[in-house]
Coordinates of C-alpha atoms in Angstrom, one line a residue:
M1 CA 88.1 148.4 107.0
D2 CA 87.4 146.8 110.4
F3 CA 90.3 145.5 112.5
K4 CA 88.2 143.5 115.0
Y5 CA 87.0 140.0 114.3
D6 CA 85.6 137.0 116.2
I7 CA 88.1 134.6 114.7
I8 CA 91.4 135.0 112.8
V9 CA 92.7 132.0 110.8
V10 CA 96.4 132.2 109.9
G11 CA 97.3 130.4 106.8
A12 CA 95.0 129.5 103.8
G13 CA 96.1 125.9 103.3
H14 CA 93.6 123.0 103.6
A15 CA 93.3 123.3 107.3
G16 CA 92.9 127.1 107.2
C17 CA 90.3 127.1 104.5
E18 CA 88.1 124.5 106.2
A19 CA 88.5 126.3 109.6
A20 CA 87.7 129.7 108.1
V21 CA 84.6 128.6 106.1
A22 CA 83.2 126.5 109.0
A23 CA 83.6 129.4 111.5
A24 CA 82.0 131.9 109.1
N25 CA 79.2 129.6 108.1
L26 CA 78.4 129.2 111.8
G27 CA 78.1 133.0 112.1
S28 CA 81.5 134.2 113.3
K29 CA 83.0 137.2 111.7
T30 CA 86.2 135.6 110.4
L31 CA 89.4 136.9 108.9
L32 CA 91.6 134.5 106.8
I33 CA 95.2 135.8 106.5
T34 CA 97.4 134.3 103.8
M35 CA 100.7 135.2 102.2
D36 CA 99.3 134.8 98.7
M37 CA 95.7 135.0 97.8
N38 CA 96.4 133.3 94.5
K39 CA 97.6 130.1 96.2
I40 CA 94.7 129.3 98.5
A41 CA 94.5 125.6 99.3
Q42 CA 97.6 125.0 97.2
M43 CA 98.3 121.3 96.6
S44 CA 101.9 121.6 97.6
C45 CA 102.7 118.0 97.0
N46 CA 100.8 115.7 94.6
P47 CA 97.6 116.9 92.8
A48 CA 95.4 114.3 94.4
V49 CA 92.9 114.1 97.3
G50 CA 91.9 111.0 99.2
G51 CA 93.4 107.5 99.2
I52 CA 93.6 104.8 101.8
A53 CA 91.9 106.1 105.0
K54 CA 92.4 109.6 103.7
G55 CA 89.4 109.3 101.4
Q56 CA 87.2 108.4 104.4
I57 CA 88.3 111.7 106.1
V58 CA 87.3 113.7 103.0
R59 CA 83.8 112.1 103.1
E60 CA 83.6 113.0 106.8
I61 CA 84.6 116.6 106.2
D62 CA 81.8 116.7 103.5
A63 CA 79.3 115.1 105.9
L64 CA 80.1 117.8 108.5
G65 CA 79.3 120.5 105.9
G66 CA 83.0 121.1 104.9
Q67 CA 84.2 121.9 101.4
M68 CA 87.1 119.6 100.4
G69 CA 84.8 116.9 98.9
I70 CA 82.8 119.5 96.9
V71 CA 86.0 121.1 95.5
S72 CA 87.6 117.7 94.8
D73 CA 84.5 116.6 92.8
R74 CA 84.3 119.8 90.8
T75 CA 88.0 119.7 89.8
A76 CA 88.5 115.9 89.4
I77 CA 90.3 114.7 86.3
Q78 CA 90.3 111.1 87.5
F79 CA 88.3 109.2 90.2
R80 CA 89.1 105.8 91.6
M81 CA 87.7 103.7 94.5
L82 CA 90.7 102.0 96.0
N83 CA 90.7 98.6 97.6
R84 CA 87.5 97.4 95.9
S85 CA 88.8 93.8 96.1
K86 CA 88.6 94.0 99.9
G87 CA 85.6 94.6 102.2
P88 CA 83.8 97.9 102.3
A89 CA 85.6 99.0 105.5
M90 CA 88.7 99.3 103.3
W91 CA 87.2 101.1 100.3
S92 CA 88.8 104.5 99.9
P93 CA 87.9 107.1 97.3
R94 CA 90.7 109.1 95.6
V95 CA 90.8 111.8 92.9
Q96 CA 93.4 113.3 90.7
S97 CA 92.6 117.0 90.7
D98 CA 93.4 119.9 88.4
R99 CA 95.8 121.8 90.6
A100 CA 95.0 125.3 89.2
K101 CA 91.2 124.8 89.1
F102 CA 91.3 123.4 92.7
I103 CA 92.7 126.8 93.9
I104 CA 90.1 128.7 91.8
A105 CA 87.2 126.7 93.2
W106 CA 88.4 127.2 96.8
R107 CA 88.9 130.9 96.3
S108 CA 85.4 131.2 94.9
I109 CA 83.9 129.5 98.0
I110 CA 85.9 131.8 100.3
E111 CA 85.0 135.0 98.5
N112 CA 81.3 134.0 98.5
T113 CA 81.0 132.9 102.1
P114 CA 79.2 135.4 104.3
N115 CA 81.1 136.7 107.3
L116 CA 84.4 135.7 105.8
Y117 CA 87.1 138.2 104.9
M118 CA 90.7 137.9 103.5
W119 CA 93.9 139.8 104.1
Q120 CA 97.2 139.2 102.2
D121 CA 100.1 139.4 104.6
T122 CA 102.4 137.4 106.9
V123 CA 101.6 137.0 110.6
T124 CA 104.7 137.4 112.7
H125 CA 103.4 137.7 116.3
L126 CA 100.4 136.8 118.4
L127 CA 98.8 139.4 120.7
F128 CA 97.8 138.3 124.2
G129 CA 95.7 139.7 127.0
N130 CA 94.8 138.3 130.4
G131 CA 96.4 134.9 129.6
E132 CA 94.3 134.6 126.4
V133 CA 95.1 135.2 122.7
A134 CA 93.8 138.6 121.7
G135 CA 94.8 138.9 118.0
V136 CA 97.8 139.0 115.6
K137 CA 100.4 141.4 114.3
T138 CA 101.6 141.2 110.7
R139 CA 104.8 141.9 108.8
M140 CA 103.2 145.1 107.6
G141 CA 102.8 146.2 111.2
V142 CA 99.0 145.8 111.1
E143 CA 97.3 144.6 114.3
F144 CA 94.0 142.7 114.1
S145 CA 92.1 141.8 117.3
A146 CA 90.1 138.6 117.7
K147 CA 88.4 136.5 120.3
S148 CA 90.0 133.3 118.9
V149 CA 93.0 132.6 116.6
V150 CA 93.5 129.4 114.6
L151 CA 97.1 128.8 113.5
T152 CA 97.4 126.6 110.3
N153 CA 100.9 127.6 109.2
G154 CA 101.7 124.4 107.3
T155 CA 105.4 124.0 106.4
F156 CA 106.1 127.8 106.6
L157 CA 107.4 128.2 110.1
N158 CA 111.2 128.7 109.6
G159 CA 110.8 126.6 106.5
L160 CA 114.1 125.6 104.7
I161 CA 114.3 123.9 101.3
H162 CA 117.1 121.6 100.3
I163 CA 118.3 120.5 96.8
G164 CA 121.6 118.8 97.3
K165 CA 123.9 121.4 98.9
V166 CA 121.6 124.2 97.9
Q167 CA 119.5 125.7 100.7
I168 CA 116.7 128.1 100.2
G169 CA 114.5 129.6 102.9
G170 CA 110.8 128.9 102.1
G171 CA 107.6 127.2 103.0
R172 CA 107.2 125.9 99.4
M173 CA 109.3 126.4 96.3
S174 CA 109.2 130.2 95.4
E175 CA 107.2 131.0 98.6
P176 CA 108.9 132.7 101.6
A177 CA 109.2 131.1 105.0
S178 CA 107.5 132.7 108.1
F179 CA 109.6 133.8 111.0
G180 CA 108.9 134.9 114.6
M181 CA 105.9 132.8 115.6
T182 CA 107.8 129.7 116.7
E183 CA 110.2 131.8 118.8
Q184 CA 107.4 133.7 120.5
L185 CA 105.4 130.5 121.4
R186 CA 108.6 128.8 122.6
D187 CA 109.3 131.7 124.9
I188 CA 105.9 131.2 126.6
G189 CA 106.5 127.5 127.2
F190 CA 105.3 125.7 124.0
K191 CA 107.3 122.6 123.0
T192 CA 108.5 122.7 119.4
D193 CA 110.6 120.5 117.1
R194 CA 111.5 120.2 113.4
M195 CA 110.1 117.8 110.8
K196 CA 111.2 117.1 107.3
T197 CA 109.5 115.9 104.2
G198 CA 110.2 115.8 100.4
T199 CA 108.4 116.3 97.1
P200 CA 109.2 114.8 93.7
V201 CA 110.3 116.2 90.4
R202 CA 107.8 117.8 88.1
I203 CA 108.0 116.5 84.5
D204 CA 107.0 117.9 81.0
G205 CA 104.7 115.3 79.5
R206 CA 105.8 116.2 76.0
S207 CA 109.2 114.7 76.8
V208 CA 107.8 111.3 78.0
D209 CA 107.4 108.2 75.9
F210 CA 104.0 107.0 77.1
S211 CA 104.2 103.9 74.9
L212 CA 106.7 102.5 77.4
M213 CA 104.4 102.9 80.3
E214 CA 101.4 101.1 81.7
E215 CA 98.2 103.2 81.5
Q216 CA 95.9 103.5 84.6
K217 CA 92.5 104.9 83.8
G218 CA 89.9 106.0 86.4
D219 CA 86.6 104.5 87.4
D220 CA 83.5 105.4 85.3
D221 CA 80.7 105.0 87.8
F222 CA 78.6 106.9 90.3
H223 CA 81.1 107.3 93.1
K224 CA 82.3 110.8 94.2
F225 CA 83.3 112.6 97.4
S226 CA 80.4 114.9 98.2
Y227 CA 77.1 113.5 99.5
L228 CA 75.4 116.5 97.8
D229 CA 73.5 115.2 94.9
T230 CA 74.2 118.2 92.8
V231 CA 78.0 118.0 92.7
Q232 CA 79.3 116.1 89.7
R233 CA 82.6 115.6 87.9
K234 CA 82.6 117.7 84.8
L235 CA 86.2 118.0 83.6
T236 CA 87.8 115.8 81.0
Q237 CA 89.1 112.7 82.6
R238 CA 92.8 111.8 82.3
S239 CA 94.9 108.7 82.9
C240 CA 97.8 108.1 85.2
W241 CA 100.8 106.1 84.1
I242 CA 103.1 103.5 85.7
T243 CA 106.8 102.7 85.1
Y244 CA 109.7 101.4 87.2
T245 CA 113.2 102.2 88.2
S246 CA 116.0 99.7 87.5
E247 CA 119.4 98.7 88.8
K248 CA 121.0 101.2 86.5
V249 CA 118.8 104.0 88.0
H250 CA 119.8 102.9 91.5
A251 CA 123.5 102.9 90.6
L252 CA 123.2 106.5 89.4
L253 CA 121.3 107.5 92.6
R254 CA 123.9 105.9 94.8
E255 CA 126.6 108.2 93.3
G256 CA 124.9 111.2 94.8
L257 CA 123.9 109.8 98.3
H258 CA 126.7 111.8 100.0
D259 CA 125.0 114.9 98.7
S260 CA 121.4 114.0 99.7
P261 CA 120.3 116.1 102.7
L262 CA 117.4 113.6 103.3
Y263 CA 120.0 110.8 103.7
N264 CA 123.4 112.2 104.6
G265 CA 122.5 113.7 108.0
Q266 CA 122.5 117.3 106.7
I267 CA 118.8 117.5 107.9
Q268 CA 118.4 116.2 111.5
S269 CA 114.6 116.7 111.6
I270 CA 112.0 114.0 112.0
G271 CA 111.0 112.3 108.7
P272 CA 108.3 109.9 107.4
R273 CA 108.9 106.2 107.3
Y274 CA 105.9 105.5 105.1
C275 CA 106.8 107.9 102.3
P276 CA 110.6 107.6 102.0
S277 CA 112.7 109.4 99.4
I278 CA 114.0 107.5 96.4
E279 CA 117.5 107.6 97.9
T280 CA 116.3 106.1 101.2
K281 CA 114.4 103.4 99.4
I282 CA 117.4 102.2 97.4
V283 CA 119.3 101.8 100.7
T284 CA 116.6 100.5 102.9
F285 CA 115.4 98.0 100.3
S286 CA 118.7 97.3 98.7
D287 CA 117.6 93.8 97.6
K288 CA 114.9 95.3 95.3
T289 CA 116.0 95.8 91.7
S290 CA 113.1 98.2 90.9
H291 CA 110.6 100.5 92.5
Q292 CA 107.3 101.7 91.0
L293 CA 106.9 105.2 89.7
F294 CA 103.5 106.7 89.3
L295 CA 103.1 109.6 86.8
E296 CA 100.1 111.8 87.7
P297 CA 98.7 114.6 85.5
E298 CA 98.6 118.0 87.2
G299 CA 95.5 119.3 85.3
E300 CA 93.0 118.9 82.6
T301 CA 95.0 120.6 79.9
T302 CA 98.6 121.1 81.2
H303 CA 101.6 119.0 80.2
E304 CA 102.9 119.1 83.8
Y305 CA 103.1 115.7 85.6
Y306 CA 104.0 114.8 89.2
L307 CA 106.3 111.7 89.5
N308 CA 105.0 109.9 92.6
G309 CA 107.6 107.6 94.1
F310 CA 110.6 109.8 93.2
S311 CA 110.6 112.1 96.2
S312 CA 114.2 113.3 96.5
S313 CA 116.6 115.9 97.8
L314 CA 119.5 114.8 95.6
P315 CA 121.4 117.4 93.5
L316 CA 119.6 118.4 90.3
Q317 CA 122.1 116.7 88.0
I318 CA 121.9 113.4 89.8
Q319 CA 118.0 113.5 89.7
L320 CA 118.1 114.2 86.0
E321 CA 120.6 111.5 85.1
A322 CA 118.7 108.9 87.1
L323 CA 115.5 109.8 85.4
Q324 CA 117.0 109.6 81.9
A325 CA 118.0 106.0 82.7
V326 CA 114.3 105.1 82.8
P327 CA 113.4 104.2 79.2
A328 CA 110.1 106.3 79.2
F329 CA 112.1 109.3 80.5
R330 CA 115.2 109.0 78.3
N331 CA 114.5 112.4 76.7
V332 CA 112.9 113.9 79.8
H333 CA 112.6 117.6 80.4
I334 CA 111.7 118.7 84.0
F335 CA 110.0 121.8 85.2
R336 CA 111.4 121.6 88.7
P337 CA 113.6 119.1 90.6
G338 CA 112.4 117.3 93.7
Y339 CA 113.4 118.9 97.0
A340 CA 113.3 118.3 100.8
I341 CA 111.8 120.8 103.2
E342 CA 112.2 121.1 107.0
Y343 CA 109.9 123.2 109.2
D344 CA 108.8 123.7 112.8
F345 CA 105.9 121.9 114.4
F346 CA 104.4 121.8 117.9
D347 CA 103.9 118.8 120.1
P348 CA 100.2 118.1 119.7
R349 CA 100.0 116.7 123.3
Q350 CA 99.8 120.4 124.2
L351 CA 96.2 120.5 122.8
N352 CA 92.8 119.7 124.1
P353 CA 90.4 117.4 122.0
T354 CA 88.9 120.6 120.6
L355 CA 92.4 121.5 119.2
E356 CA 92.6 124.5 121.6
T357 CA 96.0 124.8 123.2
K358 CA 96.1 123.9 126.9
R359 CA 98.6 126.7 127.6
V360 CA 96.7 129.7 126.0
K361 CA 92.9 130.0 125.9
N362 CA 91.2 130.6 122.6
L363 CA 94.4 129.7 120.6
F364 CA 93.9 126.7 118.3
F365 CA 96.4 124.7 116.2
A366 CA 95.4 122.7 113.1
G367 CA 97.2 120.9 110.3
Q368 CA 101.0 120.3 109.8
I369 CA 101.7 122.6 112.7
N370 CA 100.6 119.6 114.8
G371 CA 103.0 117.2 113.1
T372 CA 100.6 115.7 110.6
T373 CA 101.0 115.3 106.8
G374 CA 98.5 115.3 104.1
Y375 CA 95.7 117.6 102.8
E376 CA 93.0 115.4 104.2
E377 CA 94.4 115.2 107.8
A378 CA 94.8 119.0 107.7
G379 CA 91.3 119.6 106.5
G380 CA 89.8 117.3 109.1
Q381 CA 91.6 119.2 111.9
G382 CA 90.7 122.5 110.3
I383 CA 87.0 122.0 110.4
I384 CA 87.1 120.9 114.1
A385 CA 89.3 123.8 115.1
G386 CA 87.0 126.3 113.2
I387 CA 83.9 124.8 114.8
N388 CA 85.3 125.1 118.3
A389 CA 86.8 128.5 117.8
H390 CA 83.2 129.6 117.0
I391 CA 81.9 127.9 120.1
N392 CA 84.5 129.6 122.2
C393 CA 83.3 133.0 120.8
H394 CA 79.6 132.4 121.1
G395 CA 79.0 129.7 123.6
G396 CA 78.0 126.0 123.5
D397 CA 79.4 122.6 124.3
P398 CA 82.8 121.7 122.8
F399 CA 82.5 119.7 119.6
T400 CA 84.6 116.6 119.5
L401 CA 84.4 113.2 117.7
H402 CA 85.0 109.8 119.3
R403 CA 87.1 107.1 117.8
D404 CA 84.0 105.1 116.8
E405 CA 82.4 108.2 115.2
A406 CA 85.0 109.3 112.6
Y407 CA 88.5 108.8 111.3
I408 CA 88.9 112.5 112.3
G409 CA 88.2 111.4 115.9
V410 CA 90.9 108.8 115.6
L411 CA 93.3 111.3 114.2
I412 CA 92.8 114.0 116.8
D413 CA 92.8 111.4 119.7
D414 CA 96.1 109.9 118.4
L415 CA 97.7 113.3 118.2
I416 CA 96.7 114.7 121.6
T417 CA 97.2 111.3 123.4
K418 CA 100.3 109.8 121.8
G419 CA 102.0 112.7 120.2
V420 CA 104.1 112.2 117.0
D421 CA 107.5 110.7 116.4
E422 CA 107.2 111.1 112.6
P423 CA 104.8 113.1 110.3
Y424 CA 101.4 111.6 111.2
R425 CA 99.5 110.0 108.3
M426 CA 96.2 108.3 108.6
F427 CA 95.9 104.5 107.9
T428 CA 92.9 102.2 108.2
S429 CA 95.0 100.2 110.7
R430 CA 94.9 103.1 113.1
A431 CA 91.1 102.8 113.5
E432 CA 89.9 100.0 115.7
Y433 CA 86.3 100.4 114.4
R434 CA 86.9 100.3 110.6
I435 CA 83.6 98.6 109.8
L436 CA 81.7 101.4 111.5
L437 CA 83.8 104.1 109.8
R438 CA 83.2 103.3 106.2
Q439 CA 83.3 105.8 103.4
D440 CA 79.7 105.1 102.4
N441 CA 78.2 106.0 105.8
A442 CA 80.0 109.2 106.9
D443 CA 76.8 111.1 106.3
E444 CA 74.8 108.8 108.6
R445 CA 77.5 109.2 111.3
L446 CA 78.1 112.9 111.2
T447 CA 75.5 115.0 109.2
R448 CA 72.9 115.1 111.9
R449 CA 75.4 116.3 114.5
A450 CA 76.6 119.0 112.1
Y451 CA 73.0 120.0 111.3
D452 CA 72.2 120.4 115.0
L453 CA 75.3 122.6 115.3
G454 CA 74.2 124.8 112.4
L455 CA 76.9 123.8 110.0
A456 CA 75.3 121.2 107.7
T457 CA 72.6 122.6 105.6
S458 CA 68.9 121.6 105.4
E459 CA 69.7 120.3 101.9
R460 CA 72.2 117.8 103.3
M461 CA 69.7 116.7 106.0
V462 CA 66.9 116.1 103.4
L463 CA 69.3 114.0 101.3
L464 CA 70.3 112.0 104.3
E465 CA 66.8 111.4 105.5
E466 CA 65.7 110.3 102.0
K467 CA 68.6 108.0 101.8
Q468 CA 68.0 106.4 105.2
K469 CA 64.3 106.0 104.4
E470 CA 65.0 104.3 101.0
V471 CA 67.7 102.0 102.5
Q472 CA 65.4 100.9 105.3
K473 CA 62.6 100.3 102.8
I474 CA 64.8 97.9 100.8
I475 CA 66.0 96.1 104.0
D476 CA 62.4 95.6 105.2
F477 CA 61.4 94.2 101.8
V478 CA 64.1 91.6 101.5
S479 CA 63.7 90.7 105.2
H480 CA 60.1 89.7 104.6
F481 CA 60.0 88.5 101.0
S482 CA 60.2 84.7 100.6
I483 CA 61.6 83.0 97.5
K484 CA 61.2 79.4 96.6
A485 CA 64.1 77.0 95.9
D486 CA 62.9 75.8 92.5
R487 CA 62.4 79.4 91.4
I488 CA 65.9 80.6 92.1
N489 CA 68.1 77.5 91.9
P490 CA 68.8 77.7 88.2
Y491 CA 70.2 81.2 88.8
L492 CA 72.3 80.1 91.8
E493 CA 73.7 77.2 89.8
A494 CA 74.7 79.5 87.0
L495 CA 76.7 81.5 89.6
N496 CA 78.4 78.3 90.8
T497 CA 76.9 78.9 94.3
A498 CA 75.1 76.3 96.4
P499 CA 71.4 75.8 95.4
L500 CA 68.6 76.0 98.0
K501 CA 67.0 72.9 99.6
H502 CA 64.0 74.9 100.6
G503 CA 62.6 78.4 100.4
V504 CA 64.3 81.3 102.3
K505 CA 63.9 85.0 102.9
L506 CA 65.5 87.0 100.1
I507 CA 67.9 88.6 102.7
D508 CA 69.5 85.2 103.3
L509 CA 70.6 85.0 99.6
L510 CA 71.9 88.6 99.6
T511 CA 74.4 87.7 102.3
R512 CA 76.2 85.4 99.8
P513 CA 79.5 87.0 98.4
H514 CA 78.6 87.1 94.7
I515 CA 74.9 88.2 95.0
D516 CA 73.8 91.8 95.4
L517 CA 70.6 93.7 95.0
E518 CA 71.1 94.8 91.4
T519 CA 71.8 91.2 90.2
M520 CA 69.0 89.8 92.3
A521 CA 66.6 92.4 90.9
R522 CA 67.0 90.9 87.4
E523 CA 65.6 87.6 88.8
V524 CA 63.0 88.9 91.2
N525 CA 60.4 91.2 89.7
P526 CA 59.0 92.7 93.0
L527 CA 62.6 93.7 94.0
R528 CA 63.2 95.2 90.6
E529 CA 60.0 97.3 90.8
L530 CA 61.0 98.5 94.3
L531 CA 64.4 99.6 93.2
S532 CA 62.9 101.4 90.2
T533 CA 61.0 103.8 92.5
I534 CA 64.3 105.3 93.8
K535 CA 64.6 108.6 91.9
S536 CA 67.7 110.2 93.4
Q537 CA 71.0 108.9 94.9
R538 CA 69.9 105.5 93.4
E539 CA 73.3 103.8 93.2
E540 CA 74.5 105.1 96.6
I541 CA 71.3 103.9 98.3
I542 CA 71.5 100.5 96.8
E543 CA 75.2 100.2 97.7
S544 CA 74.4 101.3 101.3
A545 CA 71.6 98.7 101.6
D546 CA 73.9 96.0 100.2
I547 CA 76.6 96.7 102.7
K548 CA 74.2 96.8 105.7
I549 CA 72.7 93.5 104.6
K550 CA 76.0 91.7 104.0
Y551 CA 77.8 93.0 107.0
E552 CA 75.1 93.3 109.6
G553 CA 76.7 90.8 112.0
Y554 CA 80.1 92.5 111.9
I555 CA 78.6 95.9 112.3
K556 CA 76.6 94.9 115.3
R557 CA 79.6 93.2 116.9
E558 CA 81.8 96.2 116.4
K559 CA 79.1 98.6 117.7
L560 CA 78.9 96.5 120.9
M561 CA 82.6 96.8 121.4
A562 CA 82.5 100.5 120.8
D563 CA 79.7 100.9 123.3
K564 CA 81.7 99.2 126.0
I565 CA 84.7 101.4 125.4
N566 CA 82.5 104.5 125.3
R567 CA 81.4 103.8 128.9
L568 CA 85.0 104.7 129.8
E569 CA 84.8 107.8 127.6
E570 CA 82.0 109.0 129.9
I571 CA 84.2 108.8 133.1
R572 CA 85.8 112.2 133.1
I573 CA 89.0 112.6 135.1
K574 CA 90.6 115.8 133.9
N575 CA 92.0 117.8 136.8
K576 CA 90.7 115.2 139.3
F577 CA 94.0 113.7 140.4
N578 CA 97.4 114.8 141.5
Y579 CA 99.0 111.9 139.6
N580 CA 102.5 112.5 141.1
G581 CA 101.0 111.7 144.5
I582 CA 99.5 108.3 143.6
Q583 CA 102.4 105.9 144.4
S584 CA 100.5 102.8 143.3
L585 CA 100.8 104.1 139.7
S586 CA 103.9 103.2 137.8
T587 CA 106.6 106.0 137.5
E588 CA 106.0 106.3 133.7
A589 CA 102.2 106.4 134.2
R590 CA 102.6 109.3 136.7
Q591 CA 104.8 111.2 134.3
K592 CA 102.6 110.7 131.3
L593 CA 99.3 111.3 133.0
T594 CA 100.6 114.5 134.6
S595 CA 101.9 115.7 131.2
I596 CA 98.8 115.0 129.2
N597 CA 96.1 115.4 131.9
P598 CA 93.6 113.2 130.0
E599 CA 90.0 114.1 129.6
T600 CA 88.6 110.6 130.4
I601 CA 89.6 107.1 131.6
A602 CA 89.3 105.9 128.0
Q603 CA 91.9 108.5 126.8
A604 CA 94.1 107.6 129.7
S605 CA 94.1 104.0 128.7
R606 CA 95.4 104.9 125.2
I607 CA 98.4 106.8 126.5
P608 CA 101.7 104.9 125.7
G609 CA 103.2 103.8 129.0
V610 CA 99.9 103.7 131.0
S611 CA 99.2 100.0 131.7
P612 CA 95.9 98.2 132.4
N613 CA 96.9 98.0 136.0
D614 CA 97.3 101.8 136.1
I615 CA 93.8 102.2 134.8
S616 CA 92.5 99.8 137.4
V617 CA 94.2 101.9 140.1
L618 CA 92.4 105.0 138.8
L619 CA 89.0 103.2 138.6
V620 CA 89.4 102.1 142.3
L621 CA 90.2 105.6 143.4
L622 CA 87.0 106.7 141.5
G623 CA 85.0 104.1 143.5
R624 CA 84.5 101.9 140.4

């Protein structure tokens, strides 16, 4: 066995797996160290991938040559495209996954990736040399050397689980916490803090009365996560179920509030506002008489369900009594109560855009260690950290994504520029260029960059080029094909849309809300014949063309805005100023700019506390 590697990745969660596979596929000899090889990419919270804004991140990971989308498609037991009633900038894919098969699929990928090796152990210390990271030391006393190390420790650093007054050391239920790493990094100057989150009860479906719940089935169409044409959903599809709490449930929950660590102050760590515990909800929204509960299947064949909306740290007996007050759960049997967990994280403003730490060269952080939450946010950071760890080992320009290129770019820029005051979760509202960052075009935005890097395969590039060629062929056709008013007016009147007074180009009709290429093809033979020539990715190509046609004006306008801002991204200022010596800057700006040392003028403009006037001062000093 060799003890020398190019890259060591610590932790095999969603960040670690993406980092390790990306680095290995790029050619780095990579070691993935995990406490338990049977829990690789464990879905420690709900058995689902994607959702609002998160689904866009998964498609971006896939477009870059990552694995999360592929694994999600292979293990999906339900797929839904959320927000279809809104514009395409808001469409967000989401799957329910088979939790056990998700792990198996990921392990298969890792075991069959060239250059990638595994070791089951716990890392307790980093090794350093000449101001750089040099490797790791494990609980077994084994020392591994490496040129770069990526830390993806999740919730395991000094993790502590709370169920009422019961406290259990652990990173997840029945999994031990990791000790030593935080203390070592703090001693060399890293800023660290504590975060908290919670997870709901797990329920035995055999004890649920589904007749008292509302069924929610998945979509049955062409949508999926991966742009690869060969990845399809193959498992039996299952429904989710909806029910509600009541005033009786809330009364029972209130009886236990004094014993809730998430509520009573027992846990002082930073917690999420957007995903509150059930006990927090009944206090914060005391005027509400009910809250929605969403029952999600954990797998294709298991009876285990995850109760979304019932995150809790209340004592077991209180959780059980409150659940039994819900009619559908009156005879409920649970597999495991909900619990809270608190853990260490590091201020992400200590990172460069590559996710390399500013304090120690060749040391990278990715995932919840940076104060984020969610599998998708972790995976997005992981692939960027893995790519840049490889570049640090073998040379090349740093690989980063701008805010107009990817939600991953928004995520990382937010982290390193603004820091976190709660577990960071991606929302569409965080992205100023949502119409550019749609779920349907992540391949167009990112695959060529990943291919040039050597990560995206030629198969992906061929599919992208074919898609772009076919989309352009459709747009060219409808832009030049004329249609007469008397020919199409009966159809338009049947749709209750305004008839034409004279002939127009077909593209002018396709900009109307209730008209798309598929419906128009039923009326226009040449268009139908053109669409029939598309042999692969047919639905995806037609949808992409529809979106480009309908939203062309919005897309162009947003692109112009992004181009203006990107001019500021090209003005590099890192290490160019002694900010403390610039008295014309505000006091807060001097402090923030000194602390973060932004890469560009654009990044400086996004730092909280740096005003437009401060940016003007810097531009004047630069001679601009």
